[in-house]
PDB file of C-alpha atoms and ligand atoms in Angstrom:
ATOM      1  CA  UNK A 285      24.046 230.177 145.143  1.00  0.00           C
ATOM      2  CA  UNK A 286      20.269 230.435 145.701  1.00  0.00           C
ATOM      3  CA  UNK A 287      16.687 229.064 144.338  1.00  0.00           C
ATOM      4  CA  UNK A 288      14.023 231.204 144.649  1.00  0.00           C
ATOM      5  CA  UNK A 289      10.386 230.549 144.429  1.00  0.00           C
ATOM      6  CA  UNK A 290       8.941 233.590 145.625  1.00  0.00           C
ATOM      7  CA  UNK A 291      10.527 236.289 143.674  1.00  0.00           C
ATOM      8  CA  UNK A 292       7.498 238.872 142.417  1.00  0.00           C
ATOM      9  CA  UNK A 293       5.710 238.147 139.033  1.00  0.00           C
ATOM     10  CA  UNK A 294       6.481 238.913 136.135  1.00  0.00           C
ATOM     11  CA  UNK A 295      10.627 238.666 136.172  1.00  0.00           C
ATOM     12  CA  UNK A 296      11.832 241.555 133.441  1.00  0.00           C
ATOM     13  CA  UNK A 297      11.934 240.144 129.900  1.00  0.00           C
ATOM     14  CA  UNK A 298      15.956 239.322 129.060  1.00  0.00           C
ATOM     15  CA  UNK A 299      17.444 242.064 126.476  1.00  0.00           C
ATOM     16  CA  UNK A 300      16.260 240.915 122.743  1.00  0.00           C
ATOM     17  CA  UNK A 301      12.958 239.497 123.433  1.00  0.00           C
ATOM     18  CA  UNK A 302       9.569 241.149 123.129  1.00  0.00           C
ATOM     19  CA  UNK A 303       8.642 243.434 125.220  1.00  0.00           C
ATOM     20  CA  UNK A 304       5.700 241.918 127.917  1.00  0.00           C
ATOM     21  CA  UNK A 305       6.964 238.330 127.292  1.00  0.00           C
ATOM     22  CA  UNK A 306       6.686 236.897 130.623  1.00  0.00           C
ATOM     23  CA  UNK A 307       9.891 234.931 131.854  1.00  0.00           C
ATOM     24  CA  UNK A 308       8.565 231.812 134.300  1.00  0.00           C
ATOM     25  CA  UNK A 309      12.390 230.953 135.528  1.00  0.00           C
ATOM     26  CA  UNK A 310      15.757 232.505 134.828  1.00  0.00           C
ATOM     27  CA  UNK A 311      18.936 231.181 135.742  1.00  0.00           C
ATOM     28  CA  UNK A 312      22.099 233.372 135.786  1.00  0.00           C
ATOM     29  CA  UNK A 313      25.484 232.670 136.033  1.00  0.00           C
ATOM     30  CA  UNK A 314      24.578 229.081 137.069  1.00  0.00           C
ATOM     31  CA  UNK A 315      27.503 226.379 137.842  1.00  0.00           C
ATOM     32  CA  UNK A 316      25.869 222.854 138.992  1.00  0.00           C
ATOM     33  CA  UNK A 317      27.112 218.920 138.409  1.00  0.00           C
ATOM     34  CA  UNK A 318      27.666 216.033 140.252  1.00  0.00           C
ATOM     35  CA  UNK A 319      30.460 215.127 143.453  1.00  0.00           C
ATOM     36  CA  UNK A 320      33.779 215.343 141.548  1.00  0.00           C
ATOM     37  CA  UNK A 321      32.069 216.442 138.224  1.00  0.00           C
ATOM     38  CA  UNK A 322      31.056 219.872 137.363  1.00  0.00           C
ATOM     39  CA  UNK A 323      28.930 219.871 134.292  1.00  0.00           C
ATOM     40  CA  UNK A 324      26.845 223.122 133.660  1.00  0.00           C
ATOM     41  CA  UNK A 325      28.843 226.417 133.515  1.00  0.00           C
ATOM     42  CA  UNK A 326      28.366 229.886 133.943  1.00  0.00           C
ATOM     43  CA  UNK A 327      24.552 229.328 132.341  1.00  0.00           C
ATOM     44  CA  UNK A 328      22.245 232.459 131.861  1.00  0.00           C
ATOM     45  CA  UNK A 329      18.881 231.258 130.285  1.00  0.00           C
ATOM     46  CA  UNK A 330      15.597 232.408 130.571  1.00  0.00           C
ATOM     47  CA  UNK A 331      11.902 230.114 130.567  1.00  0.00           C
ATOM     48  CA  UNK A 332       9.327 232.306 129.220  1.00  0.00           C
ATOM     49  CA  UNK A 333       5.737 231.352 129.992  1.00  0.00           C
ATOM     50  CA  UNK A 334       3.500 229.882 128.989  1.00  0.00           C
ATOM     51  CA  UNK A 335       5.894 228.222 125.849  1.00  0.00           C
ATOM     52  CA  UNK A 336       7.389 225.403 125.172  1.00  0.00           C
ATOM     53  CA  UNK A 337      11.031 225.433 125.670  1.00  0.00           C
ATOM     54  CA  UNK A 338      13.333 222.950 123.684  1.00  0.00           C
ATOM     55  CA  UNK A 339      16.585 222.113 125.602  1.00  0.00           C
ATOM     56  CA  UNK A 340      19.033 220.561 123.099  1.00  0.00           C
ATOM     57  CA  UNK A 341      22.505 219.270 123.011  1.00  0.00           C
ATOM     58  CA  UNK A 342      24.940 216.652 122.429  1.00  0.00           C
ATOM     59  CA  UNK A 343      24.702 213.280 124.712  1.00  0.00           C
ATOM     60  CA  UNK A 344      26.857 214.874 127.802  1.00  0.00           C
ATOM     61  CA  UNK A 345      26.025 218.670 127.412  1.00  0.00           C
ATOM     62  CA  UNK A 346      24.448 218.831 130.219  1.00  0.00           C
ATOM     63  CA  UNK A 347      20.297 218.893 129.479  1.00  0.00           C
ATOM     64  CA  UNK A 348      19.277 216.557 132.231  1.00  0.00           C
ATOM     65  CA  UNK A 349      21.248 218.306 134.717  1.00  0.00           C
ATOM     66  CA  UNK A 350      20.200 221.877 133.608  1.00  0.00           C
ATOM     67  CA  UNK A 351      15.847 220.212 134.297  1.00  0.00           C
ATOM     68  CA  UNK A 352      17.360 219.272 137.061  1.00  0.00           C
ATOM     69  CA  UNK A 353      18.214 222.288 138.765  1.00  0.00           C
ATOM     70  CA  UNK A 354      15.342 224.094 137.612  1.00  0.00           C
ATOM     71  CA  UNK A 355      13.297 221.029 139.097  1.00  0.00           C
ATOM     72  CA  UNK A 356      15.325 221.826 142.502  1.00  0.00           C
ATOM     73  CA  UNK A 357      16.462 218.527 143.138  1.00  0.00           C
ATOM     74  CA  UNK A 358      20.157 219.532 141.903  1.00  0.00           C
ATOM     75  CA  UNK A 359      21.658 222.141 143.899  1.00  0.00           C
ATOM     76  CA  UNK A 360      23.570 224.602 141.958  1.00  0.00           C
ATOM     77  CA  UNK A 361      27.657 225.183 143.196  1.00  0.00           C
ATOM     78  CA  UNK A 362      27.123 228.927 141.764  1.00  0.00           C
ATOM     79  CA  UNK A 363      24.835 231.201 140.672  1.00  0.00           C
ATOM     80  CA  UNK A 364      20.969 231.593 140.685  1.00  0.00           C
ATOM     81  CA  UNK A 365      17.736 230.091 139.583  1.00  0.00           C
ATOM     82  CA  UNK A 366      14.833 232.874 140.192  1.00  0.00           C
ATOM     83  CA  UNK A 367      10.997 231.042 139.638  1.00  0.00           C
ATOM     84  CA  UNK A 368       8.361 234.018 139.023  1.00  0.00           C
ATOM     85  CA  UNK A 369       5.826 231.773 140.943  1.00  0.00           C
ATOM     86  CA  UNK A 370       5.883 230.216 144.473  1.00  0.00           C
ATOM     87  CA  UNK A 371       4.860 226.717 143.027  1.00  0.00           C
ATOM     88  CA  UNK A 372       7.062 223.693 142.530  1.00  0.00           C
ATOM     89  CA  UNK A 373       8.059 222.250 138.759  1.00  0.00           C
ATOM     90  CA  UNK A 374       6.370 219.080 138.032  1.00  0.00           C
ATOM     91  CA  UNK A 375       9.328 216.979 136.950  1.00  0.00           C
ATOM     92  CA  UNK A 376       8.828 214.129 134.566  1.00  0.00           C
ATOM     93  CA  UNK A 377      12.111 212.480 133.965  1.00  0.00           C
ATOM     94  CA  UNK A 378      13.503 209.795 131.665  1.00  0.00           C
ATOM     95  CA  UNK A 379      11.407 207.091 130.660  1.00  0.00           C
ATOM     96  CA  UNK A 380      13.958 204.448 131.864  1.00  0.00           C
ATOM     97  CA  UNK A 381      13.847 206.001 135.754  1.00  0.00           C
ATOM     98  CA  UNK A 382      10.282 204.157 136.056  1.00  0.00           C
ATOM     99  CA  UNK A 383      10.720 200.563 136.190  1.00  0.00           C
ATOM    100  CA  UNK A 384       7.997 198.961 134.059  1.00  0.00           C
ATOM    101  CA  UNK A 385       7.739 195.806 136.237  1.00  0.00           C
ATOM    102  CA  UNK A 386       5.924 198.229 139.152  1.00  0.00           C
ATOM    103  CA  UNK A 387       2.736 196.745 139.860  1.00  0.00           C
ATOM    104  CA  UNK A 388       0.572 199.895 138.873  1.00  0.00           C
ATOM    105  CA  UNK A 389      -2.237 200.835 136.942  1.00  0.00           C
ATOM    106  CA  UNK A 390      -2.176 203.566 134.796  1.00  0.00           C
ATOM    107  CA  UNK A 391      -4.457 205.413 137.089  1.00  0.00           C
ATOM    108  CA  UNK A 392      -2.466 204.217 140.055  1.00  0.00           C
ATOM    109  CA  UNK A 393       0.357 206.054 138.376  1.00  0.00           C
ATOM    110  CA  UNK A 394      -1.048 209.427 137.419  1.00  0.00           C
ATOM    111  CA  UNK A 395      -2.489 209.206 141.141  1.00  0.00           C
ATOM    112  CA  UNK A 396       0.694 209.108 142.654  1.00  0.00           C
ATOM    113  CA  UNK A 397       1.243 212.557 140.953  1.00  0.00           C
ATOM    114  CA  UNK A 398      -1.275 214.097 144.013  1.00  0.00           C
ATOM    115  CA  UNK A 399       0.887 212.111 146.838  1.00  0.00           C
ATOM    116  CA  UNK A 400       3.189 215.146 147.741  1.00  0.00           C
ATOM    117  CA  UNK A 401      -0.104 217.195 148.638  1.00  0.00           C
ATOM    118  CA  UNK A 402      -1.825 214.471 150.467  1.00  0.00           C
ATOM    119  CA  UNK A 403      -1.713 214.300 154.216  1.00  0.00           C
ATOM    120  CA  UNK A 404      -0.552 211.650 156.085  1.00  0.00           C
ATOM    121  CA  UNK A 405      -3.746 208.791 155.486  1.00  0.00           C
ATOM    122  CA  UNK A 406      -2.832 209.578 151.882  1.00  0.00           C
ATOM    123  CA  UNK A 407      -7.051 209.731 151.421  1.00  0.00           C
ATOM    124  CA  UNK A 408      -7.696 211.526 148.261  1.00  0.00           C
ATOM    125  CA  UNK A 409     -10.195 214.503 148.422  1.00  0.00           C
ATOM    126  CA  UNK A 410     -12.691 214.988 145.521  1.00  0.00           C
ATOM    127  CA  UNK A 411     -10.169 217.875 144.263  1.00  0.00           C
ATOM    128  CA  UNK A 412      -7.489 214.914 143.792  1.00  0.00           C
ATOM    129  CA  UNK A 413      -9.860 212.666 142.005  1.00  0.00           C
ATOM    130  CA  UNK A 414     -10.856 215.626 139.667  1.00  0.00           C
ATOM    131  CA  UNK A 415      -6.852 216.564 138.976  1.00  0.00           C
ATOM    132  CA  UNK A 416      -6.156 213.013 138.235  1.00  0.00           C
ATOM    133  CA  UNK A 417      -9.138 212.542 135.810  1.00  0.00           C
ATOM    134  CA  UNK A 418      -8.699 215.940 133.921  1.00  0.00           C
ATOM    135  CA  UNK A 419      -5.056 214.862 133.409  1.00  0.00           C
ATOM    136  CA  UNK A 420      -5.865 211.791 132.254  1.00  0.00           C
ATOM    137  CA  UNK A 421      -8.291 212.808 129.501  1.00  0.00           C
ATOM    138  CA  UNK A 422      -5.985 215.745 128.583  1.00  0.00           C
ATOM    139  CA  UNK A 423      -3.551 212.919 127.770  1.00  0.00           C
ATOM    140  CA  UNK A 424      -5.998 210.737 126.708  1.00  0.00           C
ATOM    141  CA  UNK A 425      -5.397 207.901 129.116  1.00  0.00           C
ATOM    142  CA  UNK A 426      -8.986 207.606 130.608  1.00  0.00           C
ATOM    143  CA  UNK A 427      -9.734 204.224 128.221  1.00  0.00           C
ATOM    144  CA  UNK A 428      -6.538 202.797 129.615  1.00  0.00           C
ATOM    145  CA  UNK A 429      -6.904 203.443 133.461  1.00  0.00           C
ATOM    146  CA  UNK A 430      -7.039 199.985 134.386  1.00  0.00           C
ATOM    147  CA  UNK A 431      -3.959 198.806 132.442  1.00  0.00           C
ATOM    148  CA  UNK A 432      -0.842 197.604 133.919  1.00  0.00           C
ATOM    149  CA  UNK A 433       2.184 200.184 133.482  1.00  0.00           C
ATOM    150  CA  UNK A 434       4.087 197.034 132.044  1.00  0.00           C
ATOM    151  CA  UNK A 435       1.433 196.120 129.332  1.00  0.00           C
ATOM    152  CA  UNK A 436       1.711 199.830 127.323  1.00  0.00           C
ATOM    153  CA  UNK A 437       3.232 201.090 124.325  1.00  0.00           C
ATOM    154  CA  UNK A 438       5.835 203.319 124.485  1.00  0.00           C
ATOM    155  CA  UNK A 439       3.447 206.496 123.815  1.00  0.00           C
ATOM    156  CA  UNK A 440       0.648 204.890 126.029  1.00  0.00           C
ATOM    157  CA  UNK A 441       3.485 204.913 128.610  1.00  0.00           C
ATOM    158  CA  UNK A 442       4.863 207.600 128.404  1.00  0.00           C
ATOM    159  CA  UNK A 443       1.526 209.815 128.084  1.00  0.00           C
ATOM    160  CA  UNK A 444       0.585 208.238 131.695  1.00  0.00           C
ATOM    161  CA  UNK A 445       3.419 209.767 133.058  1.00  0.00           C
ATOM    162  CA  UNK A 446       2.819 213.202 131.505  1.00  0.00           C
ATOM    163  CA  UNK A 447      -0.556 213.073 132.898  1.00  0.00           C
ATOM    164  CA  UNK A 448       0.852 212.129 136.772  1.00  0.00           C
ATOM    165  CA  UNK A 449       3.166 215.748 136.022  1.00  0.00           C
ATOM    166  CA  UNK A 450      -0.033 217.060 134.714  1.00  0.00           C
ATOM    167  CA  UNK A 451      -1.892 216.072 138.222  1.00  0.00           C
ATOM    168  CA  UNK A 452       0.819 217.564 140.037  1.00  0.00           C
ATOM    169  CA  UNK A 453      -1.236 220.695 139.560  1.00  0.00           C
ATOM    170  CA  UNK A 454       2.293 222.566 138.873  1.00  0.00           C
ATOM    171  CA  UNK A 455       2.172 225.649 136.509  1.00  0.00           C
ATOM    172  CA  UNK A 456       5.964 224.358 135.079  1.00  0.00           C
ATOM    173  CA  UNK A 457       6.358 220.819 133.623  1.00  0.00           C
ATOM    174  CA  UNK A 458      10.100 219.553 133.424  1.00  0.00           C
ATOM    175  CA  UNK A 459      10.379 216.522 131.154  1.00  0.00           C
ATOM    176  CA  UNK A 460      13.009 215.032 130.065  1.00  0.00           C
ATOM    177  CA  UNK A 461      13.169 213.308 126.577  1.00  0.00           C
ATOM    178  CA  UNK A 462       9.766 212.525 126.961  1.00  0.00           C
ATOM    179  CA  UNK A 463       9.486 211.109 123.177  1.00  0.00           C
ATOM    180  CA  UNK A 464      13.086 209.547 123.018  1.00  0.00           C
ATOM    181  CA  UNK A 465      12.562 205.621 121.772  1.00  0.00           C
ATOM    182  CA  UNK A 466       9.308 206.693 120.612  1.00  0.00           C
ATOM    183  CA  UNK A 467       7.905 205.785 116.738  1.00  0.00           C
ATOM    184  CA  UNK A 468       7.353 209.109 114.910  1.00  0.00           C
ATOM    185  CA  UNK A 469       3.762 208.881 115.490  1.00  0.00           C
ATOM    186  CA  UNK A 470       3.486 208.301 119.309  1.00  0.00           C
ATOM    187  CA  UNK A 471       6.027 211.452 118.906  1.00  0.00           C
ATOM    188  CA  UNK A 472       4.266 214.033 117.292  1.00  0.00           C
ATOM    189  CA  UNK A 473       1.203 213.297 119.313  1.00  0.00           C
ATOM    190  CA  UNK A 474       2.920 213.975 122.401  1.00  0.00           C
ATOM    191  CA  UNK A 475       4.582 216.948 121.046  1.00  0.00           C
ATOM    192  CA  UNK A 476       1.603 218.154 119.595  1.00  0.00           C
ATOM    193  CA  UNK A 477       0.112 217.780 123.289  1.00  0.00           C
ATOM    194  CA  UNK A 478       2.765 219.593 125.244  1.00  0.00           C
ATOM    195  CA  UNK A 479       1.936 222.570 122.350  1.00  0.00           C
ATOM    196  CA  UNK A 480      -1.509 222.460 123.696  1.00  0.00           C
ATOM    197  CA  UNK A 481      -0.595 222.602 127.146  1.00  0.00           C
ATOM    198  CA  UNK A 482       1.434 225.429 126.819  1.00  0.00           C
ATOM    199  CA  UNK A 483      -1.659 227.223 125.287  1.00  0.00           C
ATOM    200  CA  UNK A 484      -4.037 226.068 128.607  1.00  0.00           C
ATOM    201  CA  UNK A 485      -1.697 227.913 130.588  1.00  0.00           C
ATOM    202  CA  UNK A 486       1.185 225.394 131.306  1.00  0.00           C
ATOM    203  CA  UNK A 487       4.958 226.413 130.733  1.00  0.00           C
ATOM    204  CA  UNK A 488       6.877 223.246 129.245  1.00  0.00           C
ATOM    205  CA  UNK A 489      10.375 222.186 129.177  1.00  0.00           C
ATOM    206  CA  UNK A 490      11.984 219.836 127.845  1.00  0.00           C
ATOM    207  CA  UNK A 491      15.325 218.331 127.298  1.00  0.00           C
ATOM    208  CA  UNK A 492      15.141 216.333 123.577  1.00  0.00           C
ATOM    209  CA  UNK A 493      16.796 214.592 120.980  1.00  0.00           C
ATOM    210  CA  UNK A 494      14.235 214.893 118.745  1.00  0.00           C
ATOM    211  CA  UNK A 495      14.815 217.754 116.482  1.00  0.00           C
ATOM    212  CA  UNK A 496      11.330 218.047 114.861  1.00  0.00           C
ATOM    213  CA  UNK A 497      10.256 218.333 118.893  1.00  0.00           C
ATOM    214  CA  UNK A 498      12.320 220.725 118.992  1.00  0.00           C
ATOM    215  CA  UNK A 499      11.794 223.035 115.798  1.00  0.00           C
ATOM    216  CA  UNK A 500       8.500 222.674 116.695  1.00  0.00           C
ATOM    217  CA  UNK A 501       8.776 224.650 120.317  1.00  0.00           C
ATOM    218  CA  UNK A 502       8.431 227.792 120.836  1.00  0.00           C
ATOM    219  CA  UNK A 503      11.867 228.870 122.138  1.00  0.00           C
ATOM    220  CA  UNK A 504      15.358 227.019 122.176  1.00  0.00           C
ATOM    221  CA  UNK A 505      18.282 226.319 124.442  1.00  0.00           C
ATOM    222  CA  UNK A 506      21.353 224.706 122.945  1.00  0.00           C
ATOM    223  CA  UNK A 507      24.169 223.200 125.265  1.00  0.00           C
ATOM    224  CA  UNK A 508      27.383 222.027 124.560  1.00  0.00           C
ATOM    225  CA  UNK A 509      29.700 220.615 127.089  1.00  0.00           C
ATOM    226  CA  UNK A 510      27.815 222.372 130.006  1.00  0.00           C
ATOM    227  CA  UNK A 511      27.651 225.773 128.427  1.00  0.00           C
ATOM    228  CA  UNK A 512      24.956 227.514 126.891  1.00  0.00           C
ATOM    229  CA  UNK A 513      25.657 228.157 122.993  1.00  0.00           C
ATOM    230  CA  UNK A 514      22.609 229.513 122.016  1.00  0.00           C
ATOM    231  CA  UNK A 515      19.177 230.734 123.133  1.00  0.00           C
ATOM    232  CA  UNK A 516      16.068 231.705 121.107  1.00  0.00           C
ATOM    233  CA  UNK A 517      13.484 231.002 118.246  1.00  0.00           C
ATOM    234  CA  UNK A 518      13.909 227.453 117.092  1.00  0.00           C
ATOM    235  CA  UNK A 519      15.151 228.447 113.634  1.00  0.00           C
ATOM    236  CA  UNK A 520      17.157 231.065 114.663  1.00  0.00           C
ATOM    237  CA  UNK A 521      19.029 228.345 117.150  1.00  0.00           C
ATOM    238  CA  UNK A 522      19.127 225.094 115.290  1.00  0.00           C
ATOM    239  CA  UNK A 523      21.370 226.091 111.960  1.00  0.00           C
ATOM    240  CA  UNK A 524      23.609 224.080 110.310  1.00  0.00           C
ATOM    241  CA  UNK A 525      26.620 225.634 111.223  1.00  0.00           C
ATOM    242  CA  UNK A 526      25.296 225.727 114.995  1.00  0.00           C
ATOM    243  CA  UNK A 527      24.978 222.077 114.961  1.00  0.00           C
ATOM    244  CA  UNK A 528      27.913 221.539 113.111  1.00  0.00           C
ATOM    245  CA  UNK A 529      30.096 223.466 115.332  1.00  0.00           C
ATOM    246  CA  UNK A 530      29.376 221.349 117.961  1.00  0.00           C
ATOM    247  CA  UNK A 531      29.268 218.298 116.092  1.00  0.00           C
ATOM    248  CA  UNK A 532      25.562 217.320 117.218  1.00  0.00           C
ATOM    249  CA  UNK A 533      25.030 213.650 115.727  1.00  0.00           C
ATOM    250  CA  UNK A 534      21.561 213.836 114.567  1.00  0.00           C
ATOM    251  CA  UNK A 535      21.700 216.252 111.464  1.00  0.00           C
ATOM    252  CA  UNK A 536      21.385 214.584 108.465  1.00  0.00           C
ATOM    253  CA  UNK A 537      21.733 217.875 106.295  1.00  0.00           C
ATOM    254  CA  UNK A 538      18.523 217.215 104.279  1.00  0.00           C
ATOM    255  CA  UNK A 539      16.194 217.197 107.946  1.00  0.00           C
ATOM    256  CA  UNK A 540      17.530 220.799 108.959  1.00  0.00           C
TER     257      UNK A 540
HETATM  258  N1  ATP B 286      24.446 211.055 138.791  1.00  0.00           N
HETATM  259  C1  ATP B 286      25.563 211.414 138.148  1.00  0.00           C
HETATM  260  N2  ATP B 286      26.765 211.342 138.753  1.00  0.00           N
HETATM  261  C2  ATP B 286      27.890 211.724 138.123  1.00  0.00           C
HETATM  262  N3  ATP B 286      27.931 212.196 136.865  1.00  0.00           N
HETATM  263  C3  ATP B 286      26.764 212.284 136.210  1.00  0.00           C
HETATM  264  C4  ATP B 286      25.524 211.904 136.805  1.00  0.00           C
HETATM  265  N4  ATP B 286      24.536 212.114 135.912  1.00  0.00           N
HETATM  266  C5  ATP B 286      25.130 212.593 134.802  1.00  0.00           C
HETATM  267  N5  ATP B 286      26.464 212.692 134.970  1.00  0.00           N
HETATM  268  C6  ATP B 286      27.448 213.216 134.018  1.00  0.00           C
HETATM  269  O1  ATP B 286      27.157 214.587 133.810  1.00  0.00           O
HETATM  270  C7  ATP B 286      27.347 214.947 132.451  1.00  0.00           C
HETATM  271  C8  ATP B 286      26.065 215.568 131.920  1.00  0.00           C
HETATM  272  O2  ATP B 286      25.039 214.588 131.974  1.00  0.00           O
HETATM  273  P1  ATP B 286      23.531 214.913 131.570  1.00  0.00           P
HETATM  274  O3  ATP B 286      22.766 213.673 131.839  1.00  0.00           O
HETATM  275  O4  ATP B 286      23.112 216.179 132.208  1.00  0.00           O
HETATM  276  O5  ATP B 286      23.665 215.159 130.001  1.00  0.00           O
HETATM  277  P2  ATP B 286      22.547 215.064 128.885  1.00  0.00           P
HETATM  278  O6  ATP B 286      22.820 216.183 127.931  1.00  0.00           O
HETATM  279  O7  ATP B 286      21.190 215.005 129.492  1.00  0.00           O
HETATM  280  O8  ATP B 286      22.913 213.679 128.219  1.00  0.00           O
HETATM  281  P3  ATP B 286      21.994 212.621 127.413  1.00  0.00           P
HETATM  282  O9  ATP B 286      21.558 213.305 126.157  1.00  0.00           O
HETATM  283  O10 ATP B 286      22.936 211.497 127.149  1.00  0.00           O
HETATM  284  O11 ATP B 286      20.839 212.248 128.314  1.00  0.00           O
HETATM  285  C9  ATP B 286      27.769 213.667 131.728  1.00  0.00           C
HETATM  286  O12 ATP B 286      29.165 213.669 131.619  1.00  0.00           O
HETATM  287  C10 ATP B 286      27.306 212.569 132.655  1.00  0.00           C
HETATM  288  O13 ATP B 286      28.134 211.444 132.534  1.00  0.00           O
END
């Protein structure tokens, strides 16, 4: 098995997609899980560019393991994961891995998106400051900079740590379930901002529950018990009999 970062830009378009359509990542034949549990197998998906990619599936399937082998801190047991660009995913993961009793600020916490580039003083250059501002504002943060992580909403929260993926500076932003537990508000304006990121030149995954999220990306990846069922437009992947087959909870038939 193998992740590559370096592999030459563009990667060829997968059979059945437009012709020219950039692919940012591809898996193939991938195999990946945890000591004593395998979970993904035999995957072959494609991340086109500059899009926002909806990973979907059943509690189990597999989605937070999948962002986490494109993030590269899973190792896959088989197969490969080919990145069209030498730069590392910014990886925002579930909002319950950040403990909201860390004594942060908001900004404190989109800074600490610039610490892997930092040298060893960890002294910010005026680059940093400017990465860590412009995410902010793109996430619209900026009024809240001095708030405590522990005194947010759920969407203020959440936005902040968006915006310390954003500072990352990555071209590829991993985030996983970023508007689970969210009112349907705080939701579509997060949604709504990953759409515009994509358009400023960002590629976006991520893994949701959230079926208007993810009718409202621009490509589709359904999983079911570690396998990929389905990849594509939105509509063309989330039909009733798809998500019946695999007896995904959340489809009250008068929302699909
Ligand atoms: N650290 C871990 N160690 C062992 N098994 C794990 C670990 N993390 C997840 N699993 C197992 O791997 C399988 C896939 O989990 P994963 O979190 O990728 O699914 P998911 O689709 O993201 O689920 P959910 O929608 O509930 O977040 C599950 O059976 C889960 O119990």
């Amino acid at each position: 098995m193998t992740i590559m970062f370096n592999k030459p830009v563009p990667l060829p378009s997968p059979p059945g997609t437009t012709t020219g359509t950039a692919v940012r990542l591809r898996c193939s034949g991938l195999d990946a899980g945890y000591p004593g549990r395998p979970v993904l197998r035999q995957v072959d998906a494609s991340i086109t560019a500059l899009t926002v990619t909806a990973v979907v599936g059943p509690n189990g399937s597999g989605k937070s393991t999948l962002l986490g082998v494109m993030a590269g801190v899973i190792e896959p047991t088989a197969g490969d994961v080919v990145h069209a660009a030498s730069v590392r995913p910014a990886f925002v993961p579930q909002r319950g891995a950040v403990g909201d009793t860390l004594p942060l600020t908001v900004r404190q916490t989109v800074e600490m998106g610039r610490w892997a580039g930092l040298g060893p003083w960890r002294r910010p250059t005026r680059r940093d400051r400017a990465a860590v501002d412009t995410a902010m504002e793109r996430l619209g943060v900026t009024a809240l900079a001095a708030r405590q992580l522990g005194e947010l909403s759920g969407g203020q929260r959440q936005r902040t740590l968006i915006a310390q993926g954003l500072a990352q500076g990555s071209d590829l932003l991993l985030l996983d379930e970023p508007t689970t537990g969210l009112d349907p508000e705080a939701g579509e304006r997060i949604t709504d901002l990953l759409a515009g990121l994509a358009g400023d030149g960002v590629t976006v995954v991520q893994a949701t529950h959230d079926l208007g999220a993810a009718r409202s990306a621009g490509d589709c990846l359904l999983l079911h018990d570690g396998r990929l069922v389905a990849q594509g437009a939105p509509q063309d992947v989330l039909t009733v009999s798809a998500l019946t087959r695999i007896r995904y909870p959340a489809t009250p038939p008068d929302r699909l």
